[in-house]
Tab-separated table of C-alpha atoms in Angstrom:
chain	number	residue	atom	x	y	z
A	1	UNK	CA	1.862	-4.235	-20.807
A	2	UNK	CA	-1.469	-5.028	-20.073
A	3	UNK	CA	-2.916	-5.056	-16.642
A	4	UNK	CA	-6.017	-6.686	-15.196
A	5	UNK	CA	-8.079	-5.539	-12.279
A	6	UNK	CA	-10.988	-7.538	-10.985
A	7	UNK	CA	-12.701	-4.989	-8.731
A	8	UNK	CA	-13.888	-7.327	-5.787
A	9	UNK	CA	-12.174	-10.095	-4.154
A	10	UNK	CA	-15.396	-11.598	-2.895
A	11	UNK	CA	-18.928	-11.347	-3.990
A	12	UNK	CA	-21.703	-12.799	-1.758
A	13	UNK	CA	-25.302	-13.336	-3.275
A	14	UNK	CA	-28.234	-14.844	-2.743
A	15	UNK	CA	-29.009	-17.727	-4.353
A	16	UNK	CA	-31.347	-17.342	-7.773
A	17	UNK	CA	-30.184	-13.863	-7.628
A	18	UNK	CA	-28.551	-12.031	-10.488
A	19	UNK	CA	-24.567	-11.570	-9.875
A	20	UNK	CA	-22.056	-9.329	-12.118
A	21	UNK	CA	-18.138	-9.922	-11.640
A	22	UNK	CA	-16.370	-6.826	-12.521
A	23	UNK	CA	-12.963	-7.220	-15.057
A	24	UNK	CA	-11.367	-4.109	-16.334
A	25	UNK	CA	-8.096	-4.143	-18.561
A	26	UNK	CA	-5.531	-1.186	-19.495
A	27	UNK	CA	-6.063	0.141	-22.775
A	28	UNK	CA	-4.752	-1.440	-25.923
A	29	UNK	CA	-5.265	-1.531	-29.519
A	30	UNK	CA	-7.005	-4.785	-29.910
A	31	UNK	CA	-7.665	-7.274	-27.200
A	32	UNK	CA	-8.468	-10.853	-26.744
A	33	UNK	CA	-10.542	-11.618	-23.276
A	34	UNK	CA	-11.525	-14.841	-21.340
A	35	UNK	CA	-13.047	-15.894	-18.135
A	36	UNK	CA	-12.052	-18.972	-16.728
A	37	UNK	CA	-13.787	-20.330	-13.415
A	38	UNK	CA	-11.700	-22.361	-10.358
A	39	UNK	CA	-13.193	-24.867	-8.465
A	40	UNK	CA	-11.685	-25.794	-5.188
A	41	UNK	CA	-8.395	-27.793	-5.710
A	42	UNK	CA	-9.283	-27.993	-9.325
A	43	UNK	CA	-7.818	-26.274	-12.329
A	44	UNK	CA	-9.276	-23.538	-14.348
A	45	UNK	CA	-11.884	-24.436	-16.912
A	46	UNK	CA	-12.797	-21.769	-19.821
A	47	UNK	CA	-16.074	-20.269	-19.309
A	48	UNK	CA	-16.021	-17.634	-22.597
A	49	UNK	CA	-13.917	-15.728	-24.652
A	50	UNK	CA	-13.959	-12.351	-26.418
A	51	UNK	CA	-12.035	-12.484	-30.104
A	52	UNK	CA	-13.801	-10.521	-32.103
A	53	UNK	CA	-17.297	-9.592	-33.378
A	54	UNK	CA	-20.767	-9.246	-31.219
A	55	UNK	CA	-19.854	-7.631	-27.892
A	56	UNK	CA	-22.113	-9.412	-25.869
A	57	UNK	CA	-20.458	-13.208	-25.516
A	58	UNK	CA	-22.157	-16.259	-24.033
A	59	UNK	CA	-20.324	-19.122	-22.181
A	60	UNK	CA	-21.105	-22.090	-20.746
A	61	UNK	CA	-23.113	-22.305	-17.259
A	62	UNK	CA	-25.766	-19.686	-18.078
A	63	UNK	CA	-22.733	-17.189	-18.095
A	64	UNK	CA	-22.398	-14.476	-20.533
A	65	UNK	CA	-19.829	-11.113	-20.786
A	66	UNK	CA	-20.028	-7.615	-22.290
A	67	UNK	CA	-16.846	-6.195	-24.136
A	68	UNK	CA	-17.022	-2.410	-23.587
A	69	UNK	CA	-14.118	-1.105	-25.284
A	70	UNK	CA	-14.807	2.508	-23.758
A	71	UNK	CA	-14.939	1.410	-20.737
A	72	UNK	CA	-12.037	-0.963	-20.928
A	73	UNK	CA	-14.301	-3.533	-19.539
A	74	UNK	CA	-15.315	-7.561	-19.909
A	75	UNK	CA	-17.737	-7.949	-16.780
A	76	UNK	CA	-19.467	-11.517	-16.165
A	77	UNK	CA	-22.926	-11.687	-15.693
A	78	UNK	CA	-25.367	-14.505	-14.746
A	79	UNK	CA	-29.203	-13.847	-14.433
A	80	UNK	CA	-29.726	-16.330	-11.420
A	81	UNK	CA	-27.309	-18.415	-9.872
A	82	UNK	CA	-27.297	-21.821	-8.370
A	83	UNK	CA	-25.319	-23.167	-5.134
A	84	UNK	CA	-23.141	-25.062	-7.879
A	85	UNK	CA	-21.519	-21.726	-9.137
A	86	UNK	CA	-19.764	-21.099	-5.858
A	87	UNK	CA	-16.100	-21.131	-7.318
A	88	UNK	CA	-13.163	-18.589	-7.948
A	89	UNK	CA	-13.513	-16.629	-11.574
A	90	UNK	CA	-10.644	-15.128	-13.100
A	91	UNK	CA	-10.138	-12.816	-15.895
A	92	UNK	CA	-7.421	-12.480	-18.373
A	93	UNK	CA	-6.316	-10.693	-21.120
A	94	UNK	CA	-3.713	-11.885	-24.169
A	95	UNK	CA	-0.649	-10.375	-24.384
A	96	UNK	CA	1.911	-11.475	-27.034
A	97	UNK	CA	2.377	-15.030	-26.027
A	98	UNK	CA	0.879	-15.116	-22.490
A	99	UNK	CA	-1.933	-14.536	-20.420
A	100	UNK	CA	-2.267	-11.746	-18.411
A	101	UNK	CA	-4.309	-12.372	-15.111
A	102	UNK	CA	-6.497	-10.749	-12.682
A	103	UNK	CA	-6.512	-11.665	-8.912
A	104	UNK	CA	-9.692	-13.206	-9.114
A	105	UNK	CA	-13.160	-13.085	-7.467
A	106	UNK	CA	-14.764	-15.504	-5.456
A	107	UNK	CA	-18.381	-15.973	-5.789
A	108	UNK	CA	-20.246	-16.787	-2.538
A	109	UNK	CA	-23.909	-18.161	-2.656
A	110	UNK	CA	-25.877	-17.674	0.422
A	111	UNK	CA	-28.889	-19.932	0.536
B	1	UNK	CA	-10.584	-37.981	-23.581
B	2	UNK	CA	-8.239	-35.378	-24.247
B	3	UNK	CA	-6.915	-33.636	-21.591
B	4	UNK	CA	-3.691	-32.271	-19.474
B	5	UNK	CA	-2.946	-35.112	-16.597
B	6	UNK	CA	-0.378	-33.851	-13.334
B	7	UNK	CA	0.600	-35.746	-11.062
B	8	UNK	CA	1.117	-36.142	-8.248
B	9	UNK	CA	-2.092	-34.004	-6.707
B	10	UNK	CA	-0.004	-33.382	-3.539
B	11	UNK	CA	3.335	-33.283	-3.051
B	12	UNK	CA	5.829	-32.643	-0.295
B	13	UNK	CA	9.567	-31.570	-0.258
B	14	UNK	CA	11.894	-31.453	2.419
B	15	UNK	CA	14.615	-28.239	2.934
B	16	UNK	CA	17.178	-28.634	0.394
B	17	UNK	CA	15.358	-30.891	-2.034
B	18	UNK	CA	14.294	-30.760	-5.595
B	19	UNK	CA	11.189	-31.932	-6.547
B	20	UNK	CA	9.825	-32.824	-9.951
B	21	UNK	CA	6.085	-32.014	-11.262
B	22	UNK	CA	5.008	-34.223	-14.155
B	23	UNK	CA	2.557	-32.539	-16.789
B	24	UNK	CA	1.268	-34.696	-19.834
B	25	UNK	CA	-1.294	-33.391	-22.256
B	26	UNK	CA	-2.853	-35.470	-25.337
B	27	UNK	CA	-4.430	-32.695	-26.822
B	28	UNK	CA	-1.652	-32.458	-29.675
B	29	UNK	CA	-1.018	-28.823	-28.410
B	30	UNK	CA	2.429	-27.102	-29.760
B	31	UNK	CA	2.577	-24.753	-26.895
B	32	UNK	CA	2.869	-25.467	-22.943
B	33	UNK	CA	2.829	-23.259	-19.588
B	34	UNK	CA	3.461	-23.511	-15.788
B	35	UNK	CA	1.789	-21.053	-13.426
B	36	UNK	CA	2.254	-20.810	-10.120
B	37	UNK	CA	-1.029	-19.540	-8.082
B	38	UNK	CA	-1.020	-18.208	-4.202
B	39	UNK	CA	-3.664	-17.202	-2.559
B	40	UNK	CA	-5.545	-13.626	-3.469
B	41	UNK	CA	-3.188	-13.478	-6.248
B	42	UNK	CA	-3.654	-14.033	-10.064
B	43	UNK	CA	-1.916	-16.752	-12.079
B	44	UNK	CA	1.782	-15.919	-12.564
B	45	UNK	CA	4.030	-17.442	-15.392
B	46	UNK	CA	7.058	-19.404	-14.474
B	47	UNK	CA	8.063	-21.259	-17.838
B	48	UNK	CA	6.454	-21.765	-21.257
B	49	UNK	CA	7.045	-23.596	-24.092
B	50	UNK	CA	6.415	-23.011	-27.572
B	51	UNK	CA	7.684	-26.088	-29.487
B	52	UNK	CA	9.436	-29.198	-28.586
B	53	UNK	CA	13.068	-28.752	-27.531
B	54	UNK	CA	12.607	-24.898	-26.506
B	55	UNK	CA	11.319	-23.183	-23.341
B	56	UNK	CA	11.635	-19.568	-22.499
B	57	UNK	CA	11.202	-18.073	-18.921
B	58	UNK	CA	8.073	-16.373	-17.664
B	59	UNK	CA	7.729	-13.635	-15.056
B	60	UNK	CA	9.272	-15.874	-12.120
B	61	UNK	CA	11.437	-18.546	-13.304
B	62	UNK	CA	14.263	-18.380	-10.719
B	63	UNK	CA	14.442	-21.282	-8.814
B	64	UNK	CA	12.398	-23.722	-10.986
B	65	UNK	CA	13.595	-25.364	-14.091
B	66	UNK	CA	11.720	-27.364	-17.260
B	67	UNK	CA	12.319	-29.806	-20.032
B	68	UNK	CA	10.325	-30.165	-23.083
B	69	UNK	CA	11.888	-33.304	-24.836
B	70	UNK	CA	8.694	-34.667	-26.110
B	71	UNK	CA	5.507	-32.708	-27.424
B	72	UNK	CA	3.204	-34.303	-24.574
B	73	UNK	CA	5.358	-33.687	-21.524
B	74	UNK	CA	6.376	-30.535	-19.719
B	75	UNK	CA	7.916	-31.537	-16.585
B	76	UNK	CA	8.491	-28.483	-13.763
B	77	UNK	CA	11.438	-29.266	-11.198
B	78	UNK	CA	11.497	-26.964	-8.065
B	79	UNK	CA	14.868	-26.790	-7.146
B	80	UNK	CA	16.439	-25.836	-3.787
B	81	UNK	CA	17.049	-22.503	-4.675
B	82	UNK	CA	13.315	-21.833	-4.525
B	83	UNK	CA	12.815	-20.375	-1.310
B	84	UNK	CA	9.268	-20.097	-0.893
B	85	UNK	CA	8.004	-22.726	-2.740
B	86	UNK	CA	4.572	-23.891	-1.045
B	87	UNK	CA	2.004	-23.063	-3.613
B	88	UNK	CA	-0.516	-24.614	-6.202
B	89	UNK	CA	1.252	-25.283	-9.803
B	90	UNK	CA	-1.146	-25.589	-13.027
B	91	UNK	CA	0.089	-26.657	-16.141
B	92	UNK	CA	-1.612	-25.709	-19.000
B	93	UNK	CA	-1.353	-26.204	-22.931
B	94	UNK	CA	-2.643	-24.508	-26.185
B	95	UNK	CA	-2.466	-24.978	-29.998
B	96	UNK	CA	0.171	-22.149	-30.181
B	97	UNK	CA	1.308	-19.252	-28.454
B	98	UNK	CA	0.890	-17.171	-31.240
B	99	UNK	CA	-2.502	-17.846	-31.582
B	100	UNK	CA	-5.753	-16.315	-29.924
B	101	UNK	CA	-7.348	-20.074	-28.546
B	102	UNK	CA	-7.603	-20.734	-25.055
B	103	UNK	CA	-5.645	-22.439	-22.466
B	104	UNK	CA	-6.413	-25.719	-21.106
B	105	UNK	CA	-5.379	-26.768	-17.654
B	106	UNK	CA	-4.615	-29.622	-15.919
B	107	UNK	CA	-6.211	-29.920	-12.171
B	108	UNK	CA	-2.757	-28.746	-10.431
B	109	UNK	CA	-0.384	-30.085	-7.901
B	110	UNK	CA	-0.423	-28.742	-4.430
B	111	UNK	CA	3.093	-28.331	-3.451
B	112	UNK	CA	4.266	-28.002	0.315
B	113	UNK	CA	7.273	-27.868	2.584
B	114	UNK	CA	7.834	-30.529	5.501
């Protein structure tokens, strides 16, 4: 069975600085990977997805992620964060009929 | 606009009471899901439905029940057998469970115990 590990429960970063949110999944023959964002008291919104093809995936709000099969990672990055990026970010991998979720990383933007 | 509507946004349950959370979608999606979210944890799957009149248990189905009488609707009942129901409940839908298309989410219902 798949598992997803988000290595940091919280990541504090100054506004306009770059950020990386880390996600590792357990090995599988083929994987389909997703990053979602959750703003306070709201549902989840899809940021980006990797299904196949280019290992660098671009998403909404200036985020991108790189699929690394050898390291079984799918880290999320943004070159310059804004206060509006304050949210919780979830990584997920598709397995059979369901998504397997990481525990989430809270992105805290410091002014 | 197409989307998923969950109601109510906040819900309170008394001891021994069953409560029902509503989830409606107008995306014409076949598959629907219910998740439970607790602080510091990822989402845990309660039930899912691939098609009308069919549903399957997820990882934490005990104390919950669902129905899928219409394609658009997938209500979740939290029964009195669920001893720790305080959580944020999220409903989602997708084109199908066999596809790799992403799931779309409602804005959630926060359930608390009185």
